[in-house]
Each structure stands twice: as structure tokens, then as C-alpha cells.
Coordinates of C-alpha atoms in Angstrom, one line a residue:
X14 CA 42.5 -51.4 -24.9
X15 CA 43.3 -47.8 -25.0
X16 CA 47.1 -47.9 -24.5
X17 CA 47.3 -51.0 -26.6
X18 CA 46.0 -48.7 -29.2
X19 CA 48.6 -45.9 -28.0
X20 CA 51.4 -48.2 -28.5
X21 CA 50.0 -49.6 -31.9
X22 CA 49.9 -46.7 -33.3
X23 CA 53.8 -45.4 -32.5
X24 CA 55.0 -47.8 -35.0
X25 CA 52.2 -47.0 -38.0
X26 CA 54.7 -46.7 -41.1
X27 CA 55.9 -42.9 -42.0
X28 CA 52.7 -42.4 -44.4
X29 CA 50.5 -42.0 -40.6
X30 CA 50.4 -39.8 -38.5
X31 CA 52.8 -40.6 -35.4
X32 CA 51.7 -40.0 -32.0
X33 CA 55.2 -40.2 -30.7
X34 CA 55.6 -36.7 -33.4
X35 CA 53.1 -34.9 -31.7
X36 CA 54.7 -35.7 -28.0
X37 CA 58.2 -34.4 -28.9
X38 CA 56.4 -31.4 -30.4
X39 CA 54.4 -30.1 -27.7
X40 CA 57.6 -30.7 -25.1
X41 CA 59.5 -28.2 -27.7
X42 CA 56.8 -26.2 -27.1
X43 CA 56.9 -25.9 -23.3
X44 CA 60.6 -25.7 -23.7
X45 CA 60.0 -22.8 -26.4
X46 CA 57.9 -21.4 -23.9
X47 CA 59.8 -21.6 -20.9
X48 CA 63.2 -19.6 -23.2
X49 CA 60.4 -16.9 -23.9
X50 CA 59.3 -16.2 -20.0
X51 CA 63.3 -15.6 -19.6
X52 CA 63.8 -13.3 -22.8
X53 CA 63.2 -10.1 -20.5
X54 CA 64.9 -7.8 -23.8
X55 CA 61.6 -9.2 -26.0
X56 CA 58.2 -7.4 -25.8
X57 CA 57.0 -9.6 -23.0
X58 CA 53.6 -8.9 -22.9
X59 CA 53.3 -10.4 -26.2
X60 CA 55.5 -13.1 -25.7
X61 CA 53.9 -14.0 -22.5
X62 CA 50.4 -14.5 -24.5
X63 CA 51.1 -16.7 -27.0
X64 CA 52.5 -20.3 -27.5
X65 CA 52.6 -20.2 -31.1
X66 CA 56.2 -21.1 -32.5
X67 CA 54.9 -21.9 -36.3
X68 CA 56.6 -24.3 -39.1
X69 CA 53.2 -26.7 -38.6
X70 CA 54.8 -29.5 -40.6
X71 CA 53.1 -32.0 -43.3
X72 CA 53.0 -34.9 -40.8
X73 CA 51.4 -32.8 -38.1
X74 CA 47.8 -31.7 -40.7
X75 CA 45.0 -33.5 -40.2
X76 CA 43.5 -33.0 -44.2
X77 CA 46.0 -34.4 -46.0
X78 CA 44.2 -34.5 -49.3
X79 CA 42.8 -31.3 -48.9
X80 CA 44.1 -30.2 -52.5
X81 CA 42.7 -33.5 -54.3
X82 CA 46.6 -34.9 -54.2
X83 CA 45.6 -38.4 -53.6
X84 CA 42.5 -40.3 -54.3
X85 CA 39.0 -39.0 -52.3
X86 CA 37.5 -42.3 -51.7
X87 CA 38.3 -45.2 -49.5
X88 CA 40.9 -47.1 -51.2
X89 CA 43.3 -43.6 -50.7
X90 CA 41.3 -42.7 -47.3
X91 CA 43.0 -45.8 -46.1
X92 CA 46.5 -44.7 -47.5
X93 CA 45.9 -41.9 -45.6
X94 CA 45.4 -43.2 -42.2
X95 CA 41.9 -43.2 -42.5
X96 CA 39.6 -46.0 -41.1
X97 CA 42.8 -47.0 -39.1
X98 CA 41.9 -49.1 -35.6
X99 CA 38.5 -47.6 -35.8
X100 CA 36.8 -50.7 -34.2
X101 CA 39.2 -50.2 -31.3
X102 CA 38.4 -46.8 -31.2
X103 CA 35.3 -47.2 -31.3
X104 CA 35.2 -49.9 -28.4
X105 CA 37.2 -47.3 -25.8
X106 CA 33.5 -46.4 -25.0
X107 CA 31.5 -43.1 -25.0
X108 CA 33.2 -41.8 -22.1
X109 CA 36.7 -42.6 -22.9
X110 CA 36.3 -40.7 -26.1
X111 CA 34.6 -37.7 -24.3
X112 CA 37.2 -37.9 -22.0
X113 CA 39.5 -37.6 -24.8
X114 CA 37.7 -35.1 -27.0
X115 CA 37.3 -32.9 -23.7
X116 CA 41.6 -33.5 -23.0
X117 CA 42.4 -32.1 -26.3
X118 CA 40.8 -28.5 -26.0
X119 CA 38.9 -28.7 -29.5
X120 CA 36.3 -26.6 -30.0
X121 CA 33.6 -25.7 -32.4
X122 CA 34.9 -25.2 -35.7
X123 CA 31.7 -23.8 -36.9
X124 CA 31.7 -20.6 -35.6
X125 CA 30.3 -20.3 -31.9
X126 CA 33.6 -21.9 -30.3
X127 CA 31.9 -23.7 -27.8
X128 CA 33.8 -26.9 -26.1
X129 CA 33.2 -29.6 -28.3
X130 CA 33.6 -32.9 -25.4
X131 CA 31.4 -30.5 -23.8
X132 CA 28.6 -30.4 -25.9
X133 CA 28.7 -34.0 -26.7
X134 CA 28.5 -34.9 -22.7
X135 CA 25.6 -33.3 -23.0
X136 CA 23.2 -36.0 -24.5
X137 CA 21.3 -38.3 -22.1
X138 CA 23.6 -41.3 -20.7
X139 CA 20.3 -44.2 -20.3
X140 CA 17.8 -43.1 -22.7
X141 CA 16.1 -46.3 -23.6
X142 CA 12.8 -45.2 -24.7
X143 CA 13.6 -43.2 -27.5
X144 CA 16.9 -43.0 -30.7
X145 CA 19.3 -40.4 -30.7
X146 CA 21.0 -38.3 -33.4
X147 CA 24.1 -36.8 -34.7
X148 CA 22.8 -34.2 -37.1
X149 CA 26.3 -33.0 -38.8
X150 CA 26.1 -29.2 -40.2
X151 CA 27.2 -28.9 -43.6
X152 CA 25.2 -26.7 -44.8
X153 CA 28.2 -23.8 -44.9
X154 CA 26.5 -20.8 -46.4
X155 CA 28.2 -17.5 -44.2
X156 CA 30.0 -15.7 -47.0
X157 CA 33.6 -16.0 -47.7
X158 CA 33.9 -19.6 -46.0
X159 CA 34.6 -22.6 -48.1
X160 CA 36.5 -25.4 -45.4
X161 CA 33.8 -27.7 -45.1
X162 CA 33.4 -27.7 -49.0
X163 CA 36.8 -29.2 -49.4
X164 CA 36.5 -31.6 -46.5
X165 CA 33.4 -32.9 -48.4
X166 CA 35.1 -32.9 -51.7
X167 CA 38.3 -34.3 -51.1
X168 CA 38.3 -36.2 -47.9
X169 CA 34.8 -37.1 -47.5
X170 CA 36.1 -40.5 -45.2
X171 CA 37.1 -38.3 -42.8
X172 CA 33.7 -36.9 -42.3
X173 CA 32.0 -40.3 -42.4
X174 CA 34.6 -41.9 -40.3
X175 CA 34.2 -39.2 -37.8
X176 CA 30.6 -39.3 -37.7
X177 CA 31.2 -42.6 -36.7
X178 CA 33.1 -42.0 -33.4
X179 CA 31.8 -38.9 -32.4
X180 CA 28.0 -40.6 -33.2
X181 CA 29.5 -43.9 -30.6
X182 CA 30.6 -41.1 -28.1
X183 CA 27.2 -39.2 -28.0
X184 CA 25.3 -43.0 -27.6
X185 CA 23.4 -41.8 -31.1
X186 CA 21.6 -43.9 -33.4
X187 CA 22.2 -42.6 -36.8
X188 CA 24.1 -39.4 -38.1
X189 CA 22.4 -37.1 -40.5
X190 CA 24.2 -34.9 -42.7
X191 CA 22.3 -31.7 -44.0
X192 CA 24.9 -30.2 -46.5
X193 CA 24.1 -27.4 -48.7
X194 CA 21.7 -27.9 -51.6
X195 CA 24.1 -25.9 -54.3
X196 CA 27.1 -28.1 -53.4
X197 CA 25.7 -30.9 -55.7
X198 CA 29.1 -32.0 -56.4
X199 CA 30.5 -32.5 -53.1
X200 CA 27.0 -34.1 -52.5
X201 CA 27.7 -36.9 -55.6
X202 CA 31.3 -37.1 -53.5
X203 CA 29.5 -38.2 -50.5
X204 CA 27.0 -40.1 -51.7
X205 CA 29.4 -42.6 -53.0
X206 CA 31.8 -42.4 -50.2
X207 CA 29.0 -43.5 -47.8
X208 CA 28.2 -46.2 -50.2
X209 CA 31.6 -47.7 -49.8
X210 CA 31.7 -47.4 -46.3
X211 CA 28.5 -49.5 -46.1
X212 CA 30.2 -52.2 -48.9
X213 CA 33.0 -52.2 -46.5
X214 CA 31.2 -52.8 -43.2
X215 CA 32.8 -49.6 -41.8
X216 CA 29.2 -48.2 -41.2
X217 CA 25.5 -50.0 -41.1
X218 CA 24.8 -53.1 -39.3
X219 CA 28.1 -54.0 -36.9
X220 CA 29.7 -51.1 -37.7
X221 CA 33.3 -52.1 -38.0
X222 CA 32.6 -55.0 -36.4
X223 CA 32.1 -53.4 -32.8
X224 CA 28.7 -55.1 -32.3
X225 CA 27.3 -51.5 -32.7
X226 CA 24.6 -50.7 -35.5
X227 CA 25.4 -47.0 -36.7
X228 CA 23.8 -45.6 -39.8
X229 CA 24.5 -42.5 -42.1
X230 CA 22.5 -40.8 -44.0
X231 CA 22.6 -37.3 -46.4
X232 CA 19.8 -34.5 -46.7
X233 CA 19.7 -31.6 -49.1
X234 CA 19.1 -28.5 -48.4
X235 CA 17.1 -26.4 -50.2
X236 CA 19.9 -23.3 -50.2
X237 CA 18.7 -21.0 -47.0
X238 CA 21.6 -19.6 -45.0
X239 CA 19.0 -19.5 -41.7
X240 CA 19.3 -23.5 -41.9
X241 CA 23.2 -23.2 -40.6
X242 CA 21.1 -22.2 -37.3
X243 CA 21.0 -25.8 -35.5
X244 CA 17.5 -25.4 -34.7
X245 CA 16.3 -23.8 -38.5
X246 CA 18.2 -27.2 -39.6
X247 CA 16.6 -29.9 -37.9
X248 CA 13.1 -27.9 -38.8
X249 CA 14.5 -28.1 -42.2
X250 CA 15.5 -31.6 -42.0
X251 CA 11.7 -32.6 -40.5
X252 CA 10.5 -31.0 -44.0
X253 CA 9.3 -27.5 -42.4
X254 CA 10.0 -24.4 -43.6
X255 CA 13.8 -23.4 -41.7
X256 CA 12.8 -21.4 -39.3
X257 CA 14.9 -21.5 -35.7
X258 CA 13.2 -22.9 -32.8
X259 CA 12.8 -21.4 -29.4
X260 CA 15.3 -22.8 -26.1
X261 CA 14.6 -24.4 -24.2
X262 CA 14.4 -27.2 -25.1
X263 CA 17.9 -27.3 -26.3
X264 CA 18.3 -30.2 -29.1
X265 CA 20.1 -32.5 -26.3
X266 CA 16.9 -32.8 -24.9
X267 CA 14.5 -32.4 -28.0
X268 CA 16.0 -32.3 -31.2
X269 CA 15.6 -33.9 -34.7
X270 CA 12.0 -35.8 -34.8
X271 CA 11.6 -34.7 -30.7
X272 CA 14.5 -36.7 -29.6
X273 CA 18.0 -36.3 -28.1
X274 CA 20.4 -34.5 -30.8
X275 CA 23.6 -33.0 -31.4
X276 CA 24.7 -30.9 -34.0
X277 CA 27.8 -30.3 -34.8
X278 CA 30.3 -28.6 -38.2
X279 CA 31.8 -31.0 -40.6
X280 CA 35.8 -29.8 -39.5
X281 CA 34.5 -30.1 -35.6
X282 CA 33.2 -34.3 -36.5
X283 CA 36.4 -34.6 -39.3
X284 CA 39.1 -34.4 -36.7
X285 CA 37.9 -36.3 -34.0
X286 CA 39.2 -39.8 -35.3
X287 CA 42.7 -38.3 -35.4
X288 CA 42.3 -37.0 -32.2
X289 CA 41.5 -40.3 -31.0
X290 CA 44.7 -42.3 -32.7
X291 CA 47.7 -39.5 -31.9
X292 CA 46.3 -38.8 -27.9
X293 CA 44.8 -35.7 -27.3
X294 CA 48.0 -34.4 -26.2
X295 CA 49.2 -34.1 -29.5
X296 CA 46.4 -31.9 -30.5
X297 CA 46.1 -29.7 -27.5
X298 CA 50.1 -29.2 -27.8
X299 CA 49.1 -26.9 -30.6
X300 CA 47.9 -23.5 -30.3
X301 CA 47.7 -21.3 -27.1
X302 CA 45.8 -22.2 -23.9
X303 CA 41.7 -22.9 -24.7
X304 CA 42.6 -22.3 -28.3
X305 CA 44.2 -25.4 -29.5
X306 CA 44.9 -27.5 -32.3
X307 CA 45.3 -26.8 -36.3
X308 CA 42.3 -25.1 -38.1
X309 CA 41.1 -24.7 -41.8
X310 CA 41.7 -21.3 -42.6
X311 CA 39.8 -20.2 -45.6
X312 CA 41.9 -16.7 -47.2
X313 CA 39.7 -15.0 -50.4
X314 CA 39.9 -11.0 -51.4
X315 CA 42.7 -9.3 -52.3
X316 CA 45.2 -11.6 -51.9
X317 CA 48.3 -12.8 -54.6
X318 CA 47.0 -16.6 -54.0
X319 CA 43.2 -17.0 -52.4
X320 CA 43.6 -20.6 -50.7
X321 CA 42.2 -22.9 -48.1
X322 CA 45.0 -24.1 -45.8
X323 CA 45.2 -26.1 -42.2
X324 CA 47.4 -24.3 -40.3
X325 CA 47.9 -23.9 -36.0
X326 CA 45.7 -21.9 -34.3
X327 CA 46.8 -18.6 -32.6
X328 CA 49.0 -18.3 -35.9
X329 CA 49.1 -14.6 -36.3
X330 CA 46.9 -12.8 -39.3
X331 CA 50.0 -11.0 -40.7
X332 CA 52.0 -14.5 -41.0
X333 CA 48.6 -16.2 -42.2
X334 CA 48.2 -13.8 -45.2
X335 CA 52.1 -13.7 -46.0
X336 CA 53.2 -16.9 -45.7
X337 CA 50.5 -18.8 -47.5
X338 CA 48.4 -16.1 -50.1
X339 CA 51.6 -14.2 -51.3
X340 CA 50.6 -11.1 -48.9
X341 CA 48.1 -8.6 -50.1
X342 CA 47.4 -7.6 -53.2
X343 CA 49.7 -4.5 -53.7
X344 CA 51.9 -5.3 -50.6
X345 CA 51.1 -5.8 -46.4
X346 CA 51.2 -1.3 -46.9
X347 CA 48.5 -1.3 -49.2
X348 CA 45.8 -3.4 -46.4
X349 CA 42.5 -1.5 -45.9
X350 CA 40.8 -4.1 -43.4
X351 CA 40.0 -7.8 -42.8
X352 CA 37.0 -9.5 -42.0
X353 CA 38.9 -12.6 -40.0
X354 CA 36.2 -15.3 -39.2
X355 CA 33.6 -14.9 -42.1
X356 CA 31.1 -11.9 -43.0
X357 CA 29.2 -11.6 -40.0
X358 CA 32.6 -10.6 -37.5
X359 CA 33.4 -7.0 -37.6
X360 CA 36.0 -5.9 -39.8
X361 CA 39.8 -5.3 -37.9
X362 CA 42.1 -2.4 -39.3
X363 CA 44.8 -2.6 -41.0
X364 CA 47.4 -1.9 -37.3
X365 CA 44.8 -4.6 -35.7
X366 CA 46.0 -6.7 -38.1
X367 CA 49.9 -6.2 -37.7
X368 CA 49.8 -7.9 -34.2
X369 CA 46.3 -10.2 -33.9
X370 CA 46.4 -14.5 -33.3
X371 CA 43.6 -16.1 -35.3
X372 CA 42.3 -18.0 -32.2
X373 CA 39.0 -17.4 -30.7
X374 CA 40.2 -15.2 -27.5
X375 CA 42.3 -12.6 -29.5
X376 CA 39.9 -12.0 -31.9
X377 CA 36.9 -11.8 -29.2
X378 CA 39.9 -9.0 -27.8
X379 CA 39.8 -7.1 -31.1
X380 CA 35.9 -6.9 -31.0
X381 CA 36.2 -9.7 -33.8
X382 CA 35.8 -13.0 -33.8
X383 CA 37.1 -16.4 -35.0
X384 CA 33.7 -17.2 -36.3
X385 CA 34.5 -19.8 -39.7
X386 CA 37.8 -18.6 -39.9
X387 CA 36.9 -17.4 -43.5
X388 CA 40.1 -14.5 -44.1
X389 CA 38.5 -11.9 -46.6
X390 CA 41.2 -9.2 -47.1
X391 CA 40.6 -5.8 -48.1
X392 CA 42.9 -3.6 -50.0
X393 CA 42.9 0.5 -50.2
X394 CA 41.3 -0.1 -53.4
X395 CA 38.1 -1.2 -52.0
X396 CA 35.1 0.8 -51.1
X397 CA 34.7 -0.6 -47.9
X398 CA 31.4 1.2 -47.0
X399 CA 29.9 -0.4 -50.2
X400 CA 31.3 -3.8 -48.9
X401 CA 29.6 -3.9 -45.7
X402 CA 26.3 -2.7 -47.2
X403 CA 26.3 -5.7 -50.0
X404 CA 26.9 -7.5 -46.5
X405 CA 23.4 -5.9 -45.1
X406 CA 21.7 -6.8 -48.2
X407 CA 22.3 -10.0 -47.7
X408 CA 21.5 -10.3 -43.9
X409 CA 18.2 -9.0 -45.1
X410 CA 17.3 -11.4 -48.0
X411 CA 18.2 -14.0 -45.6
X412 CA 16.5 -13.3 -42.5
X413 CA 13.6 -15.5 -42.0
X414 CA 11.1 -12.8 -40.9
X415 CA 9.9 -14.9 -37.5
X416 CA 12.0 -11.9 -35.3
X417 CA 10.4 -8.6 -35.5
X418 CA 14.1 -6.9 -34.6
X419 CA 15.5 -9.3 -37.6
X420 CA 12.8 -8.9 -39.6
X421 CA 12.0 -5.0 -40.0
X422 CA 15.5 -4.0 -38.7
X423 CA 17.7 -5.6 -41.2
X424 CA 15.7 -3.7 -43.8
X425 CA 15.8 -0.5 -42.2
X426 CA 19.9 -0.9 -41.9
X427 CA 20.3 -1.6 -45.2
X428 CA 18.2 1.2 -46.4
X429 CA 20.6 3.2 -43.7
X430 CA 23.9 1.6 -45.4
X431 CA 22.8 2.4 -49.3
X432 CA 22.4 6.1 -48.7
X433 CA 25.7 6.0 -46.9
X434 CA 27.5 4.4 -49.7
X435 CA 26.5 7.7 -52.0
X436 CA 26.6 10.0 -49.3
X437 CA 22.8 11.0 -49.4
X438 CA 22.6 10.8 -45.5
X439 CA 23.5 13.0 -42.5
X440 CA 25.5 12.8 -40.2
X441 CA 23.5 12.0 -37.4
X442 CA 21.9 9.1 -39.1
X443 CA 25.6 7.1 -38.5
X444 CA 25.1 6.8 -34.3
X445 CA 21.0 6.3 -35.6
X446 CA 22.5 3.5 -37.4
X447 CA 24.8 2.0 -34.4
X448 CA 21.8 1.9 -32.2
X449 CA 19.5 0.1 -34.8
X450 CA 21.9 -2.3 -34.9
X451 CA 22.1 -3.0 -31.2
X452 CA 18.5 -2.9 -31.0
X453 CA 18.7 -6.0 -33.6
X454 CA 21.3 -7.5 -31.3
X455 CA 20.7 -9.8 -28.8
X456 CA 16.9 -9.6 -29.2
X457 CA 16.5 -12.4 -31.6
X458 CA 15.6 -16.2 -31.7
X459 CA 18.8 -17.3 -33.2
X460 CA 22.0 -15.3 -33.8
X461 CA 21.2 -13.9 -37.4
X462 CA 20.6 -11.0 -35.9
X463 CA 24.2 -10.5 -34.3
X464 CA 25.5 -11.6 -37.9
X465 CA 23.6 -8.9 -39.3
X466 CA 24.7 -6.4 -36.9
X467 CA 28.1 -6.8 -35.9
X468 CA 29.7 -6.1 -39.1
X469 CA 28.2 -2.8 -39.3
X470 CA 29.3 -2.2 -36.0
X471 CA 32.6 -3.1 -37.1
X472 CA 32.4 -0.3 -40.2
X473 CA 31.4 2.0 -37.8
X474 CA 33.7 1.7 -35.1
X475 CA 36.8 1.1 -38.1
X476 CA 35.6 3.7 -40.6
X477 CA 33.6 6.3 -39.0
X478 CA 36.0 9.0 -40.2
X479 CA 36.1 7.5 -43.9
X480 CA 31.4 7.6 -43.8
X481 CA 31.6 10.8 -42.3
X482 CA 33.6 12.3 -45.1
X483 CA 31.7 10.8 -47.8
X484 CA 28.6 12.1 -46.2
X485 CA 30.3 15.8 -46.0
X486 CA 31.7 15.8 -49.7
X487 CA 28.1 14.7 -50.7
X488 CA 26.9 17.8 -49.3
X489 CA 29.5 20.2 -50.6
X490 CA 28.9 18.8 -54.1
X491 CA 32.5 17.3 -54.3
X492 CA 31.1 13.8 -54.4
X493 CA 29.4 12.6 -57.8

């Protein structure tokens, strides 16, 4: 059935995506690769690292109505390729689409990275006793990121026809999705997108007419960014207070209701339909090695055009900025910093930024991370101290006080970070300050912690010259 579906799918008319596209692109890769490895008069260490040969084309995105171009619901979902040989997708079987998923190298698009066929494998194979869920994370509250917004908004089918197949491929029941409770719009969007996917048959009772029962259903959130934690949202979405639960068990196991779950990002469930119809070779031809595919890459701060755009991974942050914001604001010289995978990764400099690949190992190279891949740019006019402390302020409102290193220590750095803003510190209370934040780090239930500390590791290790000198003017009374 599978190659039936291979070869269907080659001759889709020009408005789909081709499979036979994404085959011819990934051998111009290898052959783009190979001409590199012989270029001995090119900086080869650089060369050698990455695969990335840009120009991702139109035909080659996943989110095609990712600016609203086209209708959001189903009748221009299925103009768009959506809901396309789902029911033979769908019969390919749980592992076939594992298999698949696992072949194409995607992982987590919500921030941890972590090996999305992977993950899925994961839940139990001849579970008869009890249902399982697909709990779908969309309640994207880390500062600066905005994807999953506009996956909601615009292409909600995507989502739903996604929790579909990756639902069939984890054996679950029923798919949940927690979004945000401010995003009452994108909400509305949903709503009646599910609707007319159970008018259709597409979802319910014979799903698409596989034989297979599969429902969806949507849960508000009450606006707590400690519910993005897996295990704060399933808490949540029992109707308890979201606060993260200790692992083991891991949700596999005992998750939503005490039975086996998965929870995975809205991009992470979106794509996997078009994985399934263009071959995961397509997908993984994208990219470099264990960093593959296109991504939504969300660009806000001081940049000429602030945008949300699907573009290849390992595309580097320099190209990123210019070719789709208009560059910085007051030109690529006048750059302070970038936070490059929303608020809590530490912030790169300015010459970090001349040469890093947004992909999840050259980022985790920098000290940085891929995290949401929520771009917010800094320019010289920013007071970059101040920045990072409304960052610790935030940490602290949001910290759900179960952790004792969370719960006092996120206090105690943002008491740190406000006297550093005005310079009322000294300057021994800056390595007092990096310790604090290790001491947070690590020791907690969930990783709010890490997202509290690491950007002010980042300041510290970035900017340590820039604090210190505040600090020093303070005390000569040059500093008001």
C-alpha cells in the first residue's frame, strides 16, 4: 500500500507537494556536498559542517497558508494538499509511520529537540486494559515565540490532520489539544475546523473510513506558562492546579487520567502528514545531519520586517535576519546580541552571530540553543542588562513555587539583576549571581529552572564587561 501511495502521489497536480521534487533536491544536495569536500581554497572547516545550500523554494514549505493567503478551513486545506490519501496513510500501520517519522530525522519542534519517532515508539504496543492519549502542546507561552499561533490561525487542518496520523502511529485513543487560554481567536479557528472535520468523516467514528475511531478534542488553558511543562499540562488538563509532576513515571507509562500519553508541539504533530505523502527522504534531505528538515522561524526585535517564516534548518542566523526581516534595525554593524530559540537560551554576540546555523547542534555549540526558534534581535540601542532582568521578572512570576531552588532563587536573581540594571551593586555580587543561577539549575522538577537561569548566564558570560562598568560608573557618580 505504501509504494502505491509513493507512486500516487508523483503525479498530484503542480498545486501538491511532489515527492519526486524533494528526491532531485536532496541528490543536488549530496552533489553540492561532495563539490564542497573538493574546494580545498574554501574555509573547510566550515564547509565540511554544513549541508545547507539555501533558496528553500515555495513548493518545498510545508505551511503554505501561513500568511492567511488562501482560505483556513477545509474547503482550502484540501486545495492545499491537505487531507490528501489520509486513509491510506493512515492504514500503513503504527509502525510503518514510526518507521517513517524515525527515517526523516524530525525532531521536537517545541524546544527540547528530542527524536520525535523516538518518543512516539515509546507508548505501549498491546495495551488492552486501558485508552491512550495524544495530548498536543499548544499552549506556546515562552516569550518572543509566536509559530504555533499561526499554525492554529491559518492552517488549523494541518494540526487536526496531523493529530490524526501521529494519534494512529502512537495506538492512542483521542487527541487533546491544550492551547493557550489568551489565544481565543485561534481557539474560535479550531473549534470550527474540528467541527468540519467531524461533518466530513475525516475524524470521529471511522475516521476517514479506516475502520479506526479517533477523536479530537480542545482545552483551554487558564494562561500559566508552567503548563507548557508536559507534566504541569496534563495536571492542568485533569483540572488541578499546573504544577509538574515528578519522573518517573514518564507520561508513556502514566500520563493524562493515569494512562499511556504523549505529548507533543503543534509544528512537531503539523508536519507529520507531509512527511508521510513526499517519503521521509525528502524531508531529511533538508538541513545538516540530525538536524533536518524546514522549521518556523519566529524573527521579532529590532528588525526592518518582524516576521514568522518556514525556512531550512541549519540556515545561518546572519542569512535568517537579512534575507527575510530587512537586516537589523540600523544595519548587520549596529547588532548588540540575539536570543536565537526564545527567552530562556542565552543570548549570542554579535561575532557569534556572523557565523552560527540555527539548528539544534550549533547553537548547543554556542552555549545557546534552538529552543522555539523564536529570533529576538538586539540592537546597540538596547539596554541589554535591563532586558535580561525583565526576563528574570518574569521567570519569577511564573515559577510555580513547588521547587525550593525555583521558588526562592528566581526571586533572589531578580532582586540581583534590578540593582545591576542601576548600578547599585558590587562587583562581586556578578560571580554571586552566576552561582545562584547554577544552584537553580538542574535542581528542579521541570526545566523552569534552566529557563530562568540560562539567560542570565548568557548576560554574564556576553556582557560581563558592559555590568561591570555600569556598576563602576555607579560608584564614581558618573552614572544617574
Amino acid at each position: 500500500v505504501g509504494e502505491d501511495l509513493r507512486a500516487s502521489l508523483a503525479i498530484m497536480a503542480s498545486s501538491l507537494l511532489s515527492a519526486s521534487a524533494g528526491a532531485v533536491r536532496t541528490a543536488s544536495r549530496r552533489t553540492a556536498s561532495a563539490a564542497a569536500a573538493n574546494a580545498p581554497l574554501m574555509c573547510a572547516s566550515f564547509v565540511q559542517r554544513r549541508s545547507y545550500t539555501g533558496g528553500l523554494t515555495d513548493k518545498d514549505r510545508i505551511f503554505t497558508n501561513l500568511y492567511c493567503d488562501g482560505s483556513q478551513f477545509l474547503d482550502g486545506a484540501k486545495k492545499r494538499g491537505d487531507w490528501y490519501k489520509t486513509k491510506e496513510i493512515v492504514q500503513l500501520g503504527p509502525e510503518r509511520i514510526i518507521a517513517d517519522i524515525k527515517a526523516s530525522g524530525l525532531r521536537g519542534r517545541g524546544g527540547a529537540g528530542f527524536p520525535s519517532g523516538l518518543k512516539w515508539s515509546f507508548m505501549p504496543k498491546n495495551n488492552k486494559t486501558s485508552p491512550q492519549y495524544l495530548v498536543v502542546n499548544a499552549d506556546e507561552s515562552e516569550p518572543g515565540t509566536c509559530k504555533d499561533r499561526e499554525i492554529m490561525r491559518h492552517d488549523p487542518h494541518k494540526l487536526i490532520e496531523g493529530c490524526l496520523v501521529a494519534g494512529v502511529s502512537m495506538r492512542a485513543n483521542a487527541a487533546y489539544i491544550y492551547i493557550r487560554g489568551e489565544f481565543v481567536y485561534e481557539a474560535v479557528v479550531l473549534e470550527r475546523a474540528i467541527k468540519e472535520a467531524y461533518d466530513a468523516g475525516l475524524i470521529g467514528k471511522n475516521a476517514c473510513g479506516t475502520g479506526i475511531d479517533f477523536d479530537v478534542y480542545l482545552h483551554r488553558g487558564g494562561g500559566a506558562y508552567i503548563c507548557g511543562e508536559e507534566t504541569g499540562l496534563i495536571e492542568s488538563l485533569e483540572g488541578k492546579p499546573g504544577k509538574p509532576r515528578l519522573k518517573p513515571p514518564f507520561p508513556a507509562n502514566a500520563g493524562l487520567y493515569g494512562c499511556p500519553t504523549t505529548v507533543a508541539n503543534v509544528e512537531t504533530v503539523s508536519v507529520a502528514p507531509t512527511i508521510m505523502r513526499r517519503g521521509p527522504e525528502w524531508f531529511a534531505g533538508f538541513g545538516r545531519k540530525n538536524n533536518s528538515g524546514t522549521k518556523l522561524f519566529c524573527i521579532s526585535g529590532h528588525v526592518n520586517n518582524p516576521i514568522t517564516v518556514e525556512e531550512e534548518m541549519s540556515i545561518p542566523l546572519k542569512e535568517l535576519i537579512q534575507k527575510h526581516c530587512k537586516d537589523v534595525v540600523g544595519g548587520w554593524d549596529n547588532l548588540l546580541g540575539i536570543i536565537p530559540g526564545g527567552s530562556s537560551v542565552p543570548v549570542l554576540t554579535k561575532e557569534q552571530c556572523e557565523t552560527v546555523l540555527m539548528d539544534f547542534d550549533d547553537l548547543k555549540n554556542a552555549r545557546s540553543g534552538l529552543g522555539t526558534a523564536a529570533v529576538t534581535v538586539f540592537n546597540k540601542q538596547t539596554d541589554i542588562v535591563k532586558a535580561i532582568a525583565r526576563l528574570s521578572k518574569f521567570y519569577e512570576h511564573e515559577s510555580c513555587g513547588q521547587c525550593t531552588p525555583c521558588r526562592e532563587g528566581t526571586g533572589w536573581m531578580r532582586k540581583i539583576m534590578d540593582r545591576l540594571v542601576t548600578g547599585d551593586a558590587e562587583i562581586k555580587e556578578i560571580d554571586m549571581l552566576e552561582e545562584l543561577s547554577m544552584q537553580i539549575e538542574g535542581h528542579t522538577i521541570c526545566a523552569l529552572g534552566d529557563a530562568a537561569a540560562w539567560p542570565v548566564q548568557g548576560l554574564i558570560r556576553a556582557f560581563r564587561p558592559e555590568i561591570e562598568m555600569r556598576i563602576m560608573k555607579k560608584q564614581q557618580g558618573k552614572l544617574v
